[in-house]
CSV table of C-alpha atoms in Angstrom, one decimal:
chain,number,residue,atom,x,y,z
A,1,UNK,CA,122.4,-6.9,-48.1
A,2,UNK,CA,120.0,-7.8,-50.9
A,3,UNK,CA,117.4,-10.3,-50.6
A,4,UNK,CA,117.2,-12.4,-53.5
A,5,UNK,CA,113.4,-12.6,-54.8
A,6,UNK,CA,111.6,-14.7,-57.1
A,7,UNK,CA,107.9,-13.8,-58.2
A,8,UNK,CA,105.3,-16.8,-58.6
A,9,UNK,CA,102.1,-15.7,-60.6
A,10,UNK,CA,100.4,-17.3,-63.3
A,11,UNK,CA,99.1,-13.4,-64.1
A,12,UNK,CA,101.2,-11.0,-66.3
A,13,UNK,CA,99.5,-8.4,-64.5
A,14,UNK,CA,100.2,-9.4,-61.1
A,15,UNK,CA,103.9,-10.0,-62.0
A,16,UNK,CA,104.1,-6.8,-63.4
A,17,UNK,CA,103.3,-4.9,-60.6
A,18,UNK,CA,105.3,-7.1,-58.2
A,19,UNK,CA,108.5,-6.4,-60.6
A,20,UNK,CA,107.8,-2.5,-60.2
A,21,UNK,CA,107.5,-2.5,-56.2
A,22,UNK,CA,110.9,-4.8,-56.2
A,23,UNK,CA,112.4,-2.5,-58.0
A,24,UNK,CA,111.4,0.5,-55.9
A,25,UNK,CA,113.5,-0.9,-52.6
A,26,UNK,CA,117.0,-0.7,-53.2
A,27,UNK,CA,117.4,-3.8,-50.6
A,28,UNK,CA,115.7,-6.2,-52.8
A,29,UNK,CA,117.2,-8.0,-56.2
A,30,UNK,CA,114.5,-9.7,-58.2
A,31,UNK,CA,116.4,-12.9,-59.9
A,32,UNK,CA,113.6,-14.8,-61.4
A,33,UNK,CA,110.0,-14.9,-62.3
A,34,UNK,CA,107.7,-17.8,-62.9
A,35,UNK,CA,104.2,-18.6,-64.5
A,36,UNK,CA,103.8,-21.9,-62.6
A,37,UNK,CA,104.9,-23.3,-59.6
A,38,UNK,CA,106.1,-26.4,-61.1
A,39,UNK,CA,109.1,-24.4,-62.6
A,40,UNK,CA,110.2,-22.8,-59.2
A,41,UNK,CA,110.9,-26.6,-57.5
A,42,UNK,CA,113.9,-27.4,-60.5
A,43,UNK,CA,115.0,-23.6,-60.3
A,44,UNK,CA,115.4,-24.0,-55.8
A,45,UNK,CA,117.6,-26.8,-56.3
A,46,UNK,CA,120.4,-25.1,-58.2
A,47,UNK,CA,120.0,-21.6,-57.3
A,48,UNK,CA,119.8,-19.9,-53.7
A,49,UNK,CA,116.4,-17.7,-53.1
A,50,UNK,CA,116.0,-15.6,-49.9
A,51,UNK,CA,111.9,-14.4,-50.6
A,52,UNK,CA,109.3,-15.9,-53.2
A,53,UNK,CA,106.4,-13.5,-53.7
A,54,UNK,CA,103.5,-16.7,-54.3
A,55,UNK,CA,100.7,-16.5,-55.7
A,56,UNK,CA,98.0,-19.1,-54.5
A,57,UNK,CA,95.7,-19.9,-57.3
A,58,UNK,CA,97.5,-21.3,-60.0
A,59,UNK,CA,97.4,-24.5,-62.6
A,60,UNK,CA,98.8,-27.9,-61.6
A,61,UNK,CA,100.2,-27.0,-58.6
A,62,UNK,CA,98.9,-24.2,-55.7
A,63,UNK,CA,100.9,-21.9,-54.1
A,64,UNK,CA,99.9,-23.3,-50.7
A,65,UNK,CA,101.0,-26.9,-51.8
A,66,UNK,CA,104.2,-25.2,-53.1
A,67,UNK,CA,105.0,-23.9,-49.3
A,68,UNK,CA,104.1,-27.0,-48.3
A,69,UNK,CA,106.6,-28.8,-50.6
A,70,UNK,CA,109.6,-26.6,-49.5
A,71,UNK,CA,108.7,-25.7,-45.9
A,72,UNK,CA,110.8,-23.3,-44.4
A,73,UNK,CA,113.6,-23.2,-46.9
A,74,UNK,CA,113.0,-19.9,-48.0
A,75,UNK,CA,111.1,-16.8,-46.6
A,76,UNK,CA,107.1,-16.4,-48.2
A,77,UNK,CA,104.7,-13.6,-48.9
A,78,UNK,CA,101.5,-14.9,-50.1
A,79,UNK,CA,99.7,-12.6,-52.6
A,80,UNK,CA,96.2,-13.7,-53.9
A,81,UNK,CA,92.7,-12.1,-54.2
A,82,UNK,CA,91.1,-14.7,-51.9
A,83,UNK,CA,91.2,-13.6,-48.6
A,84,UNK,CA,89.7,-16.9,-47.6
A,85,UNK,CA,93.2,-18.4,-48.0
A,86,UNK,CA,94.9,-16.4,-45.3
A,87,UNK,CA,94.5,-18.6,-42.6
A,88,UNK,CA,96.2,-21.3,-43.9
A,89,UNK,CA,99.0,-19.3,-45.4
A,90,UNK,CA,99.9,-18.0,-42.0
A,91,UNK,CA,99.5,-21.7,-40.5
A,92,UNK,CA,102.6,-22.4,-43.5
A,93,UNK,CA,104.7,-19.8,-41.5
A,94,UNK,CA,104.4,-17.0,-44.2
A,95,UNK,CA,105.7,-13.9,-43.8
A,96,UNK,CA,102.9,-11.9,-44.7
A,97,UNK,CA,99.6,-12.2,-46.9
A,98,UNK,CA,98.8,-10.0,-49.7
A,99,UNK,CA,95.3,-9.0,-50.7
A,100,UNK,CA,95.0,-7.9,-54.5
A,101,UNK,CA,94.8,-5.2,-55.4
A,102,UNK,CA,97.5,-4.2,-52.7
A,103,UNK,CA,99.6,-0.8,-52.5
A,104,UNK,CA,103.1,-0.2,-52.4
A,105,UNK,CA,103.0,0.9,-48.7
A,106,UNK,CA,100.9,-2.3,-47.7
A,107,UNK,CA,104.2,-4.1,-50.1
A,108,UNK,CA,106.7,-2.7,-47.6
A,109,UNK,CA,104.6,-3.6,-44.5
A,110,UNK,CA,105.2,-7.2,-45.6
A,111,UNK,CA,109.0,-6.4,-46.4
A,112,UNK,CA,109.7,-4.9,-42.7
A,113,UNK,CA,108.4,-7.9,-41.2
A,114,UNK,CA,111.3,-9.9,-42.9
A,115,UNK,CA,114.1,-7.6,-41.5
A,116,UNK,CA,114.1,-4.4,-39.3
A,117,UNK,CA,117.1,-2.8,-41.8
A,118,UNK,CA,113.9,-1.9,-43.9
A,119,UNK,CA,112.7,0.4,-41.5
A,120,UNK,CA,114.4,3.4,-43.1
A,121,UNK,CA,113.5,3.0,-46.4
A,122,UNK,CA,112.5,6.1,-48.2
A,123,UNK,CA,108.7,6.2,-48.6
A,124,UNK,CA,108.0,3.7,-45.7
A,125,UNK,CA,104.6,4.5,-43.8
A,126,UNK,CA,105.2,5.8,-40.7
A,127,UNK,CA,105.3,4.1,-37.4
A,128,UNK,CA,102.1,4.0,-35.1
A,129,UNK,CA,101.8,3.1,-31.6
A,130,UNK,CA,97.7,2.2,-31.6
A,131,UNK,CA,94.8,0.7,-33.6
A,132,UNK,CA,91.1,1.7,-33.4
A,133,UNK,CA,88.8,-1.3,-33.3
A,134,UNK,CA,85.0,-0.8,-33.9
A,135,UNK,CA,82.9,-2.0,-30.4
A,136,UNK,CA,79.6,-1.7,-30.2
A,137,UNK,CA,78.9,0.9,-32.9
A,138,UNK,CA,82.1,3.2,-31.9
A,139,UNK,CA,85.9,3.0,-32.8
A,140,UNK,CA,88.2,2.1,-29.3
A,141,UNK,CA,91.5,3.1,-29.4
A,142,UNK,CA,93.7,0.2,-28.6
A,143,UNK,CA,97.4,1.4,-27.6
A,144,UNK,CA,100.1,-1.7,-28.3
A,145,UNK,CA,101.9,-0.8,-24.9
A,146,UNK,CA,98.8,-1.7,-23.5
A,147,UNK,CA,97.6,-4.9,-25.3
A,148,UNK,CA,98.6,-8.3,-23.7
A,149,UNK,CA,97.0,-10.7,-26.2
A,150,UNK,CA,94.1,-11.5,-28.6
A,151,UNK,CA,91.9,-14.5,-28.6
A,152,UNK,CA,90.1,-15.9,-31.6
A,153,UNK,CA,86.2,-16.9,-31.3
A,154,UNK,CA,85.2,-18.0,-34.4
A,155,UNK,CA,84.6,-14.6,-36.4
A,156,UNK,CA,84.9,-12.9,-33.4
A,157,UNK,CA,88.2,-11.5,-31.1
A,158,UNK,CA,88.8,-11.0,-27.5
A,159,UNK,CA,91.2,-8.4,-26.9
A,160,UNK,CA,92.5,-8.2,-23.6
A,161,UNK,CA,94.1,-5.2,-22.6
A,162,UNK,CA,95.7,-4.1,-19.2
A,163,UNK,CA,92.8,-2.3,-18.3
A,164,UNK,CA,89.8,-3.9,-20.2
A,165,UNK,CA,88.6,-6.7,-22.3
A,166,UNK,CA,86.8,-6.5,-25.6
A,167,UNK,CA,84.6,-8.6,-27.7
A,168,UNK,CA,84.5,-7.4,-31.6
A,169,UNK,CA,83.9,-8.7,-34.7
A,170,UNK,CA,86.8,-9.1,-36.5
A,171,UNK,CA,89.4,-12.0,-37.9
A,172,UNK,CA,92.3,-13.3,-36.6
A,173,UNK,CA,94.1,-13.3,-39.7
A,174,UNK,CA,92.8,-10.0,-41.0
A,175,UNK,CA,93.9,-8.0,-37.3
A,176,UNK,CA,97.5,-9.6,-37.3
A,177,UNK,CA,98.0,-7.5,-40.3
A,178,UNK,CA,97.5,-4.4,-38.1
A,179,UNK,CA,99.8,-5.4,-35.4
A,180,UNK,CA,103.9,-4.3,-35.8
A,181,UNK,CA,105.4,-7.9,-36.1
A,182,UNK,CA,108.3,-6.9,-33.9
A,183,UNK,CA,106.1,-7.0,-31.0
A,184,UNK,CA,103.2,-9.3,-31.7
A,185,UNK,CA,103.5,-12.8,-33.2
A,186,UNK,CA,100.5,-15.8,-33.4
A,187,UNK,CA,101.6,-18.5,-31.4
A,188,UNK,CA,98.5,-20.7,-32.2
A,189,UNK,CA,95.3,-20.8,-34.7
A,190,UNK,CA,93.5,-18.7,-32.0
A,191,UNK,CA,96.0,-16.9,-30.3
A,192,UNK,CA,98.0,-13.8,-30.9
A,193,UNK,CA,100.7,-12.7,-28.1
A,194,UNK,CA,102.2,-9.1,-27.4
A,195,UNK,CA,105.9,-10.5,-26.7
A,196,UNK,CA,107.1,-7.9,-24.6
A,197,UNK,CA,104.3,-8.9,-22.1
A,198,UNK,CA,105.3,-12.5,-21.7
A,199,UNK,CA,106.7,-13.3,-18.1
A,200,UNK,CA,107.3,-16.7,-18.3
A,201,UNK,CA,107.5,-19.6,-21.2
A,202,UNK,CA,107.7,-23.4,-21.3
A,203,UNK,CA,107.7,-25.5,-24.8
A,204,UNK,CA,103.9,-25.6,-24.3
A,205,UNK,CA,102.9,-22.1,-23.4
A,206,UNK,CA,103.5,-18.4,-22.5
A,207,UNK,CA,102.5,-16.6,-19.3
A,208,UNK,CA,101.0,-13.3,-19.9
A,209,UNK,CA,99.2,-11.7,-16.4
A,210,UNK,CA,99.1,-15.5,-14.7
A,211,UNK,CA,97.4,-16.5,-17.9
A,212,UNK,CA,99.0,-19.8,-19.7
A,213,UNK,CA,98.5,-19.8,-23.5
A,214,UNK,CA,99.0,-22.6,-25.7
A,215,UNK,CA,101.5,-22.8,-28.1
A,216,UNK,CA,101.0,-25.1,-30.8
A,217,UNK,CA,103.5,-26.8,-33.2
A,218,UNK,CA,102.9,-24.6,-36.5
A,219,UNK,CA,104.5,-21.9,-34.4
A,220,UNK,CA,106.5,-23.2,-31.8
A,221,UNK,CA,109.9,-23.1,-33.4
A,222,UNK,CA,109.7,-19.4,-35.0
A,223,UNK,CA,108.4,-18.2,-31.3
A,224,UNK,CA,110.8,-20.2,-29.0
A,225,UNK,CA,113.6,-19.0,-31.7
A,226,UNK,CA,112.6,-15.5,-31.3
A,227,UNK,CA,112.5,-15.5,-27.7
A,228,UNK,CA,115.6,-17.0,-27.0
A,229,UNK,CA,117.1,-14.5,-29.3
A,230,UNK,CA,118.4,-16.9,-31.5
């Protein structure tokens, strides 16, 4: 199966880089590219598209506004030079957020979030089972298997593990990019959870270690679909 992709970016250099990356992945097929988001609306009416690589800052119609118009009909990977747009991008249920300039390895990580079938692509980054987080002037190893959930506190996050809780200077939007998407999901603007640690759930919350963690409307459908296996 090939994913039909389009590129929407007003910068020629950015489009050229994406075209090369897409061509280097056998499961992707580039079917069109556009300089502005307005042209895409007409194209989507008559052409099936699986994935959009979408720049955020563009004239007339921004990438964020285009995403709001098409809602969840097409998977979106945002591309931009501005980190401050990351949170809004994820709140629109984007697959990923690529901060320009991004490497081919980082591009592949975004593709891996769409479907596990890309995990065996030659050149894919090796799987890891941990990250290191700076805390109290030292780097602390956090094993994914021990990470329960993460709580956002403005520019800080509280990392809850089986044995400990760390409060570190980190943004949720940056941290989610470092976690394996097959196990970790954002379910609220203030919470990322390890789905393997969920004991019970309702439409309003998930339970991890007797903690009831709320589910926001933005992430509800994606999470409940994942948990139900549909």
